[in-house]
Amino acid sequence: MAIIEAKDLRKVYGGKPAVDGVSFEVEEGEIFGVLGPNGAGKTTTVECIEGLRTPDAGEVRVSGLDPVTDRDEVMQLLGAQLQESQLQQKLTVREALELYTAFYRAPADWRALVERLDLAEQLDTRFAKLSGGQKQRLFIALALVGNPSVVVLDELTTGLDPRGRRDTWSLIESVRDSGVTVLLVTHFMEEAQRLCDRVAVIDSGRVVALDTPDGLVRQSASSTVVSFTPSPALDDLELRALPEVGAVTERRGRVTLTGSDETVNALVRLLAAREVSAERLRIEDATLDDAFLDLTAAEEDAAEPAAQPTAPRSGDAQAVR
Amino acid sequence: MAATRTTPPTPTAPTGAPASALSSSTAILRTEFRLFCREAGALFWILAFPTLLLVVLGFIPEFRQPNEEMGGTRVIDLYVPVAVLLATITAGIQSMPTVLTGYRERGVLRRLRVTPARPASLLVAQLLLHGAAVLVSGAVALTVGRLVYDVPLPQQPFGYAVAFVLATFASLAIGTLISAFSRTTKISGVIGTVVFFPMMFTSGVWLPVQAMPDVVRNIVEWTPLGAASQALDAAAGGSWPAWLDLLVTAVWGVVVVAGAARWFRWE
């Protein structure tokens, strides 16, 4: 059963759609990722789910309830961590937990949360004196203190060091293992790949792909990454003409291109035909990172067909200006 | 680790009492009260400073002598209501807008919007606490005035209380309007300072309203605290304050609150 349903959400700011027809369903018990570049509409989308914004069109349901009209009920079962929100500067960790506990009908025991989130030493520390990681852990505790069925975590690990990020990841997994559905907004591919059961990739206010992380990599046109140092150099145009080729980049003589198995075969034939040797040739499976770039780049190209450099045709190029 | 899971609902209230809007609001009020007690600066300006000013002014011997020009009242008598009004200014104009704007700027209000509680509870808690602090400060000024300088307590206590409450209401209302217009605490600090001095003048800090030249007083009487000053003065002397004075202060408060409610943003 879907615990979160977003259907055809739209939200317009100043004439520009920030969210432009987003639909997805989050199943109970999964970690669902919302992935996308900055400004893609991720936060606006989850703000509609949290009831912070009323969508201009479309429908949101959390456990069958509307987060705006049934706010009181939805807030009892949804825990949230917001981007860039703080607490009262002189509030101690203990006071914050006690305060938030008082908001809920069936709260969790905050003492257990404190143990689990490693905040026991900081109970009497004021919010302003906490480190970045401690603040984030406190926000996770506050998101969980109401014993929610769903938690929404918005760029939770932004600003944490790699160690803190990894600790947070195992924490999120343990939250899911305790039966809570997690909606995770992130722009870290590694995070999405490691944690998420399914991912919605949002770009320019639309869902451009929705699948498991592995599925996204497979379904993207560029599931293979090839890198090599050609000697002598190869013509860029010839590389771009390879079948099913994705992005082609060259850095200090080293060429990296994405594509399918067919691209690799064609490349090998091309290298042989031109009698070019490929030094340190590496062929790897693409990561979610590559798939993401591919998915969001395809979107950009579709939106701005003129952005792709085309072979110059006499006179025409001038006329555009 | 495995032993500490969140799933089993473990209500902390022994009766499993449902968290109502009321219990959320009281929890917020209790928390804000604790935080208020940690603001030594605000506590000084609201609770101590007005009475301190009264005490210091009383050191001037002439202020303790009956003044013929003012019908035999002493200057120090006029400064007790000034101290009372000053407390409404330091609370409403200096302290509260910074707190409220800071709460919005830092996303404290926004965070509360994703809980069963409401950010309005935080606003109400701040209004109540600042209002209560002003009333305490007024009581301190009256008590110290009586004990140290023998200033008689208000002869018309009920009228005095009404005028005092209205003045507090008007000042706090102006404070909420300031934070409605201030995106950041920096801006609210600047607006607060700009408003602070005219408010002090109209409440009679430099020259008690009753000692002002007629022309000036006739203008000042139309300001929220100028009118309140006249009302407090009348009640101190034993008569019921002029309805017009009470009305002026009240209307200012209502209009300003309406503006604040219209323009205040939670984020």
Coordinates of C-alpha atoms in Angstrom, one line a residue:
Chain A
M1 CA 0.0 0.0 0.0
A2 CA 1.3 3.5 -0.9
I3 CA 1.7 5.6 2.2
I4 CA 2.6 8.7 0.2
E5 CA 0.8 9.5 -3.1
A6 CA 1.7 12.5 -5.1
K7 CA -0.5 13.0 -8.2
D8 CA 0.3 15.5 -10.9
L9 CA 1.6 18.1 -8.5
R10 CA 2.1 21.6 -9.8
K11 CA 3.5 24.7 -8.1
V12 CA 4.2 28.0 -9.9
Y13 CA 6.4 30.8 -8.5
G14 CA 6.3 34.1 -10.2
G15 CA 5.0 32.6 -13.5
K16 CA 7.7 29.9 -13.5
P17 CA 6.7 26.3 -12.6
A18 CA 8.9 25.0 -9.8
V19 CA 7.0 21.7 -9.9
D20 CA 5.4 20.8 -13.1
G21 CA 3.3 17.6 -12.9
V22 CA 5.2 15.5 -10.4
S23 CA 3.6 12.1 -9.7
F24 CA 4.9 9.2 -7.6
E25 CA 3.9 6.8 -4.9
V26 CA 6.0 5.7 -1.9
E27 CA 5.3 2.3 -0.6
E28 CA 5.2 1.5 3.1
G29 CA 8.6 0.5 4.5
E30 CA 10.8 1.6 1.7
I31 CA 13.5 4.3 1.5
F32 CA 12.4 6.4 -1.4
G33 CA 14.9 8.9 -2.9
V34 CA 14.1 12.2 -4.5
L35 CA 17.1 13.0 -6.6
G36 CA 17.8 16.0 -8.8
P37 CA 20.1 19.0 -9.4
N38 CA 19.8 22.1 -7.3
G39 CA 16.7 24.1 -8.1
A40 CA 15.0 21.1 -9.8
G41 CA 11.9 21.3 -7.5
K42 CA 12.8 18.6 -5.0
T43 CA 12.3 20.7 -1.9
T44 CA 9.1 22.2 -3.2
T45 CA 7.8 18.7 -3.9
V46 CA 8.4 17.5 -0.4
E47 CA 7.1 20.7 1.1
C48 CA 3.8 19.9 -0.6
I49 CA 3.9 16.5 1.0
E50 CA 4.7 18.0 4.4
G51 CA 1.8 20.5 4.1
L52 CA 4.2 23.5 4.1
R53 CA 2.9 24.4 0.7
T54 CA -0.4 24.0 -1.0
P55 CA 0.1 22.8 -4.6
D56 CA -1.5 24.9 -7.3
A57 CA -2.8 21.7 -8.9
G58 CA -2.6 18.0 -8.2
E59 CA -3.1 15.9 -5.1
V60 CA -1.1 14.8 -2.2
R61 CA -2.1 12.0 0.2
V62 CA -0.2 10.8 3.2
S63 CA -1.8 7.6 4.5
G64 CA -4.9 8.7 2.6
L65 CA -5.0 12.1 4.2
D66 CA -4.5 15.6 2.7
P67 CA -1.6 17.3 4.5
V68 CA -3.2 20.7 4.3
T69 CA -6.8 20.0 5.2
D70 CA -6.1 17.1 7.5
R71 CA -3.0 18.8 8.9
D72 CA -3.5 17.7 12.5
E73 CA -3.8 14.0 11.6
V74 CA -1.0 14.0 9.1
M75 CA 1.4 15.7 11.5
Q76 CA 0.9 12.9 14.0
L77 CA 2.2 10.4 11.6
L78 CA 4.8 12.3 9.6
G79 CA 8.2 13.4 11.0
A80 CA 10.3 15.9 9.1
Q81 CA 13.7 17.3 9.0
L82 CA 13.9 20.6 7.1
Q83 CA 16.7 22.1 5.2
E84 CA 18.3 25.1 7.0
S85 CA 15.9 25.3 9.9
Q86 CA 17.2 25.9 13.4
L87 CA 15.9 25.8 17.0
Q88 CA 15.9 28.5 19.6
Q89 CA 19.6 29.2 20.2
K90 CA 19.5 28.7 24.0
L91 CA 17.3 25.6 24.0
T92 CA 19.1 22.6 25.3
V93 CA 18.9 19.2 23.7
R94 CA 16.9 17.8 26.5
E95 CA 14.4 20.7 26.4
A96 CA 14.0 20.4 22.7
L97 CA 13.2 16.7 23.0
E98 CA 10.8 17.2 25.9
L99 CA 9.1 20.0 24.0
Y100 CA 8.6 18.0 20.8
T101 CA 7.5 15.0 22.8
A102 CA 4.6 17.1 24.2
F103 CA 3.3 17.6 20.7
Y104 CA 2.4 14.0 19.9
R105 CA -0.3 11.6 21.1
A106 CA 1.9 8.6 21.2
P107 CA 5.5 9.8 21.3
A108 CA 8.6 7.6 21.3
D109 CA 10.8 7.5 24.4
W110 CA 13.3 10.3 23.7
R111 CA 15.9 8.8 26.1
A112 CA 16.2 5.7 23.8
L113 CA 16.5 8.0 20.8
V114 CA 19.3 9.9 22.5
E115 CA 21.2 6.7 23.1
R116 CA 20.7 5.6 19.6
L117 CA 21.7 8.9 18.1
D118 CA 24.7 9.3 20.4
L119 CA 23.5 12.6 22.0
A120 CA 23.5 11.5 25.6
E121 CA 26.6 13.6 26.4
Q122 CA 24.9 16.7 24.9
L123 CA 21.6 16.7 26.8
D124 CA 22.4 19.9 28.6
T125 CA 24.1 21.6 25.7
R126 CA 22.4 24.5 24.1
F127 CA 21.4 24.3 20.4
A128 CA 23.8 27.1 19.4
K129 CA 26.8 25.2 20.9
L130 CA 26.2 21.9 19.1
S131 CA 28.4 20.9 16.2
G132 CA 26.9 20.5 12.7
G133 CA 26.7 16.7 13.1
Q134 CA 25.1 16.9 16.5
K135 CA 22.5 19.4 15.2
Q136 CA 21.7 17.0 12.4
R137 CA 21.4 14.1 14.8
L138 CA 19.1 16.2 17.0
F139 CA 16.9 17.0 14.0
I140 CA 16.7 13.3 13.2
A141 CA 15.7 12.7 16.8
L142 CA 13.0 15.4 16.6
A143 CA 11.7 13.9 13.4
L144 CA 11.4 10.5 15.1
V145 CA 10.2 11.6 18.5
G146 CA 6.5 11.5 17.5
N147 CA 6.8 7.8 16.5
P148 CA 6.0 8.6 12.9
S149 CA 5.1 6.2 10.1
V150 CA 6.9 8.4 7.6
V151 CA 10.0 10.6 7.9
V152 CA 10.9 13.1 5.3
L153 CA 14.6 14.0 5.3
D154 CA 15.7 16.9 3.2
E155 CA 19.4 17.0 2.3
L156 CA 20.2 15.5 5.7
T157 CA 23.8 14.8 5.0
T158 CA 24.7 18.1 3.3
G159 CA 27.5 19.7 5.3
L160 CA 28.5 16.6 7.1
D161 CA 32.0 15.1 6.7
P162 CA 32.4 11.7 5.0
R163 CA 32.5 9.9 8.3
G164 CA 29.4 11.7 9.6
R165 CA 27.6 11.0 6.4
R166 CA 28.3 7.2 6.6
D167 CA 27.1 7.1 10.2
T168 CA 24.0 8.9 9.2
W169 CA 23.4 6.4 6.4
S170 CA 23.4 3.4 8.8
L171 CA 21.1 5.4 11.0
I172 CA 18.6 5.9 8.2
E173 CA 18.8 2.2 7.4
S174 CA 18.1 1.3 11.0
V175 CA 15.1 3.7 11.0
R176 CA 13.7 1.9 8.0
D177 CA 14.4 -1.4 9.6
S178 CA 12.3 -0.3 12.5
G179 CA 9.3 0.0 10.1
V180 CA 9.4 3.7 9.2
T181 CA 9.0 4.7 5.6
V182 CA 11.7 7.2 4.6
L183 CA 11.4 9.9 2.0
L184 CA 15.0 11.1 1.3
V185 CA 15.8 14.2 -0.7
T186 CA 19.4 14.3 -1.8
H187 CA 21.8 15.4 -4.5
F188 CA 24.4 12.8 -3.5
M189 CA 24.3 9.9 -6.0
E190 CA 26.4 7.7 -3.7
E191 CA 23.8 8.3 -1.0
A192 CA 20.9 7.4 -3.2
Q193 CA 22.7 4.3 -4.6
R194 CA 23.6 3.0 -1.2
L195 CA 20.3 3.7 0.6
C196 CA 17.3 4.0 -1.6
D197 CA 15.0 1.2 -2.7
R198 CA 13.6 3.4 -5.4
V199 CA 14.6 6.8 -6.7
A200 CA 12.6 9.5 -8.5
V201 CA 14.9 11.7 -10.5
I202 CA 13.4 15.2 -10.7
D203 CA 14.7 17.8 -13.2
S204 CA 13.1 21.1 -14.1
G205 CA 10.1 20.3 -12.0
R206 CA 9.3 17.0 -13.6
V207 CA 10.0 13.3 -12.8
V208 CA 12.4 12.3 -15.6
A209 CA 12.9 8.7 -14.3
L210 CA 11.6 6.5 -11.5
D211 CA 13.2 3.2 -10.8
T212 CA 15.6 1.3 -8.5
P213 CA 19.1 2.7 -8.5
D214 CA 20.3 -0.3 -10.5
G215 CA 17.4 0.0 -12.9
L216 CA 18.2 3.7 -13.5
V217 CA 21.7 2.8 -14.4
R218 CA 20.6 0.0 -16.8
Q219 CA 17.8 2.0 -18.4
S220 CA 20.0 5.0 -19.1
A221 CA 21.5 5.0 -22.6
S222 CA 24.9 5.3 -21.2
S223 CA 25.3 2.3 -18.9
T224 CA 29.0 1.9 -19.8
V225 CA 31.9 4.3 -19.3
V226 CA 35.0 3.9 -21.4
S227 CA 38.2 5.9 -20.8
F228 CA 41.5 5.8 -22.7
T229 CA 44.4 7.9 -23.9
P230 CA 44.5 7.8 -27.7
S231 CA 47.7 8.1 -29.5
P232 CA 47.7 9.8 -31.9
A233 CA 44.7 12.0 -30.9
L234 CA 41.3 11.1 -32.4
D235 CA 38.9 13.4 -34.1
D236 CA 36.2 14.5 -31.6
L237 CA 33.5 14.4 -34.3
E238 CA 34.2 10.8 -35.0
L239 CA 33.8 9.9 -31.4
R240 CA 30.5 11.8 -31.1
A241 CA 29.3 9.9 -34.2
L242 CA 29.6 6.5 -32.5
P243 CA 26.3 4.6 -32.1
E244 CA 24.5 5.2 -28.8
V245 CA 27.2 7.4 -27.5
G246 CA 26.4 9.7 -24.6
A247 CA 28.7 12.3 -23.2
V248 CA 32.2 12.6 -24.7
T249 CA 34.8 14.6 -22.7
E250 CA 38.5 15.0 -23.1
R251 CA 41.0 16.1 -20.4
R252 CA 44.7 16.3 -20.9
G253 CA 44.6 13.9 -23.8
R254 CA 42.4 11.4 -21.9
V255 CA 39.1 10.7 -23.5
T256 CA 36.1 9.5 -21.4
L257 CA 32.8 8.5 -23.1
T258 CA 29.6 6.9 -22.0
G259 CA 27.5 4.6 -24.1
S260 CA 26.3 1.0 -24.5
D261 CA 28.1 -2.2 -25.4
E262 CA 27.5 -1.3 -29.0
T263 CA 29.3 2.0 -28.5
V264 CA 32.3 0.0 -27.1
N265 CA 32.3 -2.4 -30.1
A266 CA 32.2 0.5 -32.6
L267 CA 34.9 2.3 -30.7
V268 CA 37.2 -0.7 -30.9
R269 CA 36.6 -0.9 -34.7
L270 CA 37.2 2.8 -35.1
L271 CA 40.5 2.6 -33.1
A272 CA 41.6 -0.4 -35.3
A273 CA 40.7 1.4 -38.6
R274 CA 42.5 4.6 -37.6
E275 CA 45.5 2.6 -36.2
V276 CA 45.2 4.5 -33.0
S277 CA 46.4 2.8 -29.8
A278 CA 44.3 3.3 -26.7
E279 CA 46.5 3.5 -23.7
R280 CA 45.2 2.5 -20.3
L281 CA 41.9 1.6 -21.7
R282 CA 39.2 1.1 -19.0
I283 CA 35.7 -0.1 -19.5
E284 CA 33.4 0.2 -16.5
D285 CA 29.8 -0.1 -15.6
A286 CA 28.2 3.4 -15.2
T287 CA 27.3 4.5 -11.7
L288 CA 24.1 6.2 -10.7
D289 CA 26.1 9.4 -11.1
D290 CA 26.6 8.8 -14.8
A291 CA 23.0 7.8 -15.2
F292 CA 21.9 10.9 -13.4
L293 CA 24.0 13.2 -15.6
D294 CA 22.7 11.4 -18.6
L295 CA 19.0 11.6 -17.6
T296 CA 19.2 15.3 -16.6
A297 CA 21.3 16.2 -19.6
A298 CA 18.8 14.6 -22.0
E299 CA 16.2 16.7 -20.4
E300 CA 18.2 19.9 -21.0
D301 CA 18.8 19.0 -24.6
A302 CA 15.1 18.5 -25.1
A303 CA 14.3 21.8 -23.6
E304 CA 17.0 23.7 -25.5
P305 CA 17.7 22.0 -28.8
A306 CA 20.0 24.9 -29.8
A307 CA 22.4 24.2 -27.0
Q308 CA 24.0 21.2 -28.6
P309 CA 26.7 22.2 -31.0
T310 CA 25.8 21.2 -34.5
A311 CA 28.0 20.9 -37.5
P312 CA 28.3 24.4 -39.0
R313 CA 26.3 24.9 -42.1
S314 CA 27.2 27.9 -44.2
G315 CA 25.3 31.1 -43.3
D316 CA 22.7 29.4 -41.2
A317 CA 24.5 29.8 -37.9
Q318 CA 24.8 33.5 -38.4
A319 CA 21.1 33.9 -39.0
V320 CA 20.3 32.6 -35.5
R321 CA 21.7 35.8 -34.0
Chain B
M1 CA 21.6 -0.8 19.4
A2 CA 19.0 -3.3 18.5
A3 CA 17.3 -2.9 21.9
T4 CA 16.6 0.7 21.4
R5 CA 14.0 0.9 18.6
T6 CA 11.4 3.5 18.2
T7 CA 8.6 1.3 17.0
P8 CA 6.7 0.4 20.2
P9 CA 4.7 3.5 21.1
T10 CA 5.8 4.3 24.6
P11 CA 3.7 7.2 25.7
T12 CA 5.7 9.3 28.2
A13 CA 2.6 10.6 29.9
P14 CA 1.6 7.9 32.4
T15 CA -2.1 8.2 31.5
G16 CA -1.3 8.1 27.8
A17 CA -3.1 11.5 27.7
P18 CA -3.6 12.6 24.1
A19 CA -1.5 15.6 23.1
S20 CA -4.0 18.3 22.5
A21 CA -3.5 21.7 21.1
L22 CA -3.7 23.0 24.6
S23 CA -0.9 20.8 25.9
S24 CA 1.3 21.7 22.9
S25 CA 0.7 25.4 23.7
T26 CA 1.5 25.0 27.4
A27 CA 4.6 23.1 26.6
I28 CA 5.7 25.9 24.3
L29 CA 4.8 28.5 26.9
R30 CA 6.8 26.7 29.5
T31 CA 9.8 26.3 27.2
E32 CA 9.7 30.0 26.1
F33 CA 9.5 31.0 29.8
R34 CA 12.7 29.1 30.5
L35 CA 14.4 30.7 27.5
F36 CA 13.1 34.2 28.5
C37 CA 14.8 33.7 31.9
R38 CA 18.1 33.1 30.1
E39 CA 18.1 36.5 28.4
A40 CA 19.8 38.5 31.0
G41 CA 20.0 41.6 28.7
A42 CA 16.3 41.6 28.0
L43 CA 15.4 41.0 31.6
F44 CA 17.6 44.0 32.7
W45 CA 16.0 46.4 30.2
I46 CA 12.5 45.3 30.9
L47 CA 12.5 44.6 34.6
A48 CA 15.3 46.7 36.1
F49 CA 16.1 49.6 33.8
P50 CA 12.8 51.6 34.2
T51 CA 12.9 51.5 38.0
L52 CA 16.7 52.2 38.0
L53 CA 16.0 55.3 36.0
L54 CA 13.4 56.3 38.5
V55 CA 15.8 55.8 41.4
V56 CA 18.6 57.7 39.7
L57 CA 16.3 60.7 38.8
G58 CA 15.2 60.8 42.4
F59 CA 18.8 61.6 43.4
I60 CA 18.3 65.1 42.0
P61 CA 17.0 67.1 45.0
E62 CA 14.8 69.5 43.0
F63 CA 12.9 66.5 41.6
R64 CA 11.8 65.6 45.1
Q65 CA 10.5 69.1 45.9
P66 CA 6.9 70.1 45.3
N67 CA 6.8 72.2 42.0
E68 CA 4.6 75.3 42.1
E69 CA 4.3 75.5 38.4
M70 CA 2.8 72.0 38.3
G71 CA 0.3 72.6 41.0
G72 CA 2.5 71.2 43.8
T73 CA 3.3 67.8 42.4
R74 CA 6.9 66.7 42.4
V75 CA 8.8 65.7 39.2
I76 CA 9.5 62.3 40.7
D77 CA 5.7 61.7 41.0
L78 CA 5.4 62.2 37.3
Y79 CA 8.3 59.8 36.6
V80 CA 6.6 56.7 38.1
P81 CA 4.2 56.4 35.2
V82 CA 7.1 57.2 32.8
A83 CA 9.0 54.2 34.3
V84 CA 5.8 52.1 33.8
L85 CA 5.5 53.1 30.2
L86 CA 9.2 52.7 29.6
A87 CA 8.9 49.0 30.5
T88 CA 6.3 48.6 27.7
I89 CA 8.8 50.1 25.3
T90 CA 11.8 48.1 26.2
A91 CA 9.7 44.9 26.1
G92 CA 7.6 45.7 23.0
I93 CA 10.0 47.6 20.8
Q94 CA 13.5 46.5 22.0
S95 CA 13.2 42.9 23.1
M96 CA 10.2 41.2 21.4
P97 CA 10.7 42.1 17.7
T98 CA 14.2 40.7 17.8
V99 CA 13.1 37.4 19.3
L100 CA 10.2 37.0 16.8
T101 CA 12.2 38.0 13.8
G102 CA 15.0 35.7 14.9
Y103 CA 12.6 32.8 15.2
R104 CA 11.4 33.4 11.7
E105 CA 14.8 34.1 10.3
R106 CA 16.3 30.9 11.7
G107 CA 13.4 28.7 10.7
V108 CA 12.2 28.0 14.2
L109 CA 8.6 28.9 13.2
R110 CA 8.9 26.9 10.0
R111 CA 10.1 23.8 11.9
L112 CA 7.0 24.1 14.2
R113 CA 4.8 24.0 11.1
V114 CA 5.8 20.4 10.5
T115 CA 4.7 19.3 13.9
P116 CA 1.2 19.0 15.4
A117 CA 1.9 22.3 17.2
R118 CA 1.4 25.6 15.6
P119 CA 3.9 28.4 15.2
A120 CA 1.2 30.8 16.4
S121 CA 1.5 29.3 19.8
L122 CA 5.1 30.5 19.9
L123 CA 4.0 34.0 19.0
V124 CA 1.3 34.0 21.7
A125 CA 3.8 32.7 24.2
Q126 CA 6.2 35.5 23.5
L127 CA 3.4 38.1 23.7
L128 CA 2.2 36.7 27.1
L129 CA 5.7 36.5 28.5
H130 CA 6.7 40.0 27.5
G131 CA 3.3 41.3 28.7
A132 CA 3.7 39.6 32.0
A133 CA 7.3 41.0 32.4
V134 CA 5.9 44.5 31.7
L135 CA 3.3 44.1 34.4
V136 CA 5.9 42.9 36.9
S137 CA 8.2 45.8 35.9
G138 CA 5.3 48.3 36.4
A139 CA 4.6 46.8 39.9
V140 CA 8.3 47.1 40.8
A141 CA 8.3 50.8 39.7
L142 CA 5.2 51.6 41.7
T143 CA 6.5 49.7 44.8
V144 CA 10.0 51.3 44.6
G145 CA 8.5 54.7 44.0
R146 CA 6.3 54.3 47.0
L147 CA 9.0 52.9 49.3
V148 CA 11.9 55.0 48.3
Y149 CA 10.4 58.4 47.3
D150 CA 7.1 58.2 49.0
V151 CA 5.1 58.5 45.7
P152 CA 1.5 57.7 46.5
L153 CA 0.1 54.5 44.9
P154 CA -2.5 55.2 42.2
Q155 CA -5.7 56.5 43.8
Q156 CA -7.8 55.0 41.1
P157 CA -6.1 51.6 40.8
F158 CA -8.6 50.0 38.4
G159 CA -8.4 52.9 36.0
Y160 CA -4.6 52.8 36.3
A161 CA -4.6 49.1 35.5
V162 CA -6.8 49.5 32.5
A163 CA -4.5 52.3 31.1
F164 CA -1.4 50.2 31.9
V165 CA -2.8 47.1 30.1
L166 CA -3.8 49.1 27.1
A167 CA -0.3 50.7 26.9
T168 CA 1.3 47.3 27.1
F169 CA -1.0 46.0 24.4
A170 CA -0.2 49.0 22.1
S171 CA 3.6 48.6 22.6
L172 CA 3.6 44.8 22.0
A173 CA 1.3 45.4 19.0
I174 CA 3.9 47.8 17.5
G175 CA 6.6 45.2 18.3
T176 CA 4.7 42.5 16.3
L177 CA 4.3 45.0 13.4
I178 CA 8.0 45.7 13.4
S179 CA 8.8 42.0 13.1
A180 CA 6.1 41.6 10.4
F181 CA 8.1 44.1 8.4
S182 CA 11.6 42.9 9.2
R183 CA 13.0 40.1 7.1
T184 CA 16.1 39.8 9.3
T185 CA 17.0 40.6 12.9
K186 CA 19.3 43.3 11.6
I187 CA 16.4 45.1 10.0
S188 CA 14.2 44.7 13.1
G189 CA 17.0 46.1 15.2
V190 CA 17.2 49.2 13.0
I191 CA 13.5 49.8 12.8
G192 CA 13.3 49.1 16.6
T193 CA 15.9 51.9 17.2
V194 CA 14.1 54.3 14.9
V195 CA 10.8 53.7 16.7
F196 CA 12.4 53.5 20.2
F197 CA 13.2 57.2 20.5
P198 CA 9.9 58.8 19.5
M199 CA 8.2 56.3 21.8
M200 CA 10.4 57.3 24.7
F201 CA 9.7 61.0 23.9
T202 CA 5.9 60.5 23.8
S203 CA 5.9 58.5 27.0
G204 CA 7.7 61.4 28.7
V205 CA 11.2 60.0 29.4
W206 CA 12.9 63.3 28.7
L207 CA 10.1 65.5 29.7
P208 CA 7.0 64.2 31.4
V209 CA 3.9 64.7 29.2
Q210 CA 2.2 66.7 31.9
A211 CA 5.1 69.1 32.0
M212 CA 5.2 69.6 28.2
P213 CA 4.2 72.9 26.6
D214 CA 0.5 72.8 25.6
V215 CA 1.3 72.7 21.8
V216 CA 3.5 69.7 22.2
R217 CA 1.2 67.9 24.6
N218 CA -1.8 68.4 22.4
I219 CA 0.1 66.5 19.7
V220 CA 1.6 63.8 21.9
E221 CA -1.8 63.0 23.4
W222 CA -2.7 61.5 20.0
T223 CA 0.2 59.0 20.2
P224 CA -0.4 55.6 21.9
L225 CA 1.9 56.2 24.8
G226 CA 1.2 60.0 25.1
A227 CA -2.5 59.2 25.6
A228 CA -1.6 56.4 28.0
S229 CA 0.6 58.8 30.0
Q230 CA -2.4 61.2 30.4
A231 CA -4.6 58.3 31.4
L232 CA -2.1 57.0 34.0
D233 CA -1.6 60.5 35.4
A234 CA -5.4 60.9 35.8
A235 CA -5.7 57.5 37.5
A236 CA -2.7 58.2 39.8
G237 CA -4.5 61.4 41.0
G238 CA -7.7 59.5 41.8
S239 CA -10.0 60.2 38.8
W240 CA -11.1 57.8 36.1
P241 CA -9.0 58.3 33.0
A242 CA -10.5 60.3 30.1
W243 CA -12.2 57.9 27.7
L244 CA -10.6 59.6 24.8
D245 CA -7.2 58.8 26.1
L246 CA -8.0 55.2 26.7
L247 CA -9.6 55.0 23.3
V248 CA -6.6 56.5 21.5
T249 CA -4.3 53.9 23.0
A250 CA -6.7 51.1 22.3
V251 CA -7.3 52.1 18.7
W252 CA -3.6 52.3 18.0
G253 CA -3.2 48.8 19.4
V254 CA -6.1 47.3 17.4
V255 CA -5.1 49.0 14.1
V256 CA -1.4 48.0 14.5
V257 CA -2.3 44.4 15.4
A258 CA -4.5 44.2 12.4
G259 CA -1.6 45.3 10.2
A260 CA 0.8 42.8 11.9
A261 CA -1.7 40.0 11.3
R262 CA -2.0 41.1 7.7
W263 CA 1.7 41.2 7.0
F264 CA 3.3 38.8 9.3
R265 CA 4.9 35.8 7.6
W266 CA 5.8 32.5 9.1
E267 CA 8.9 32.1 6.9

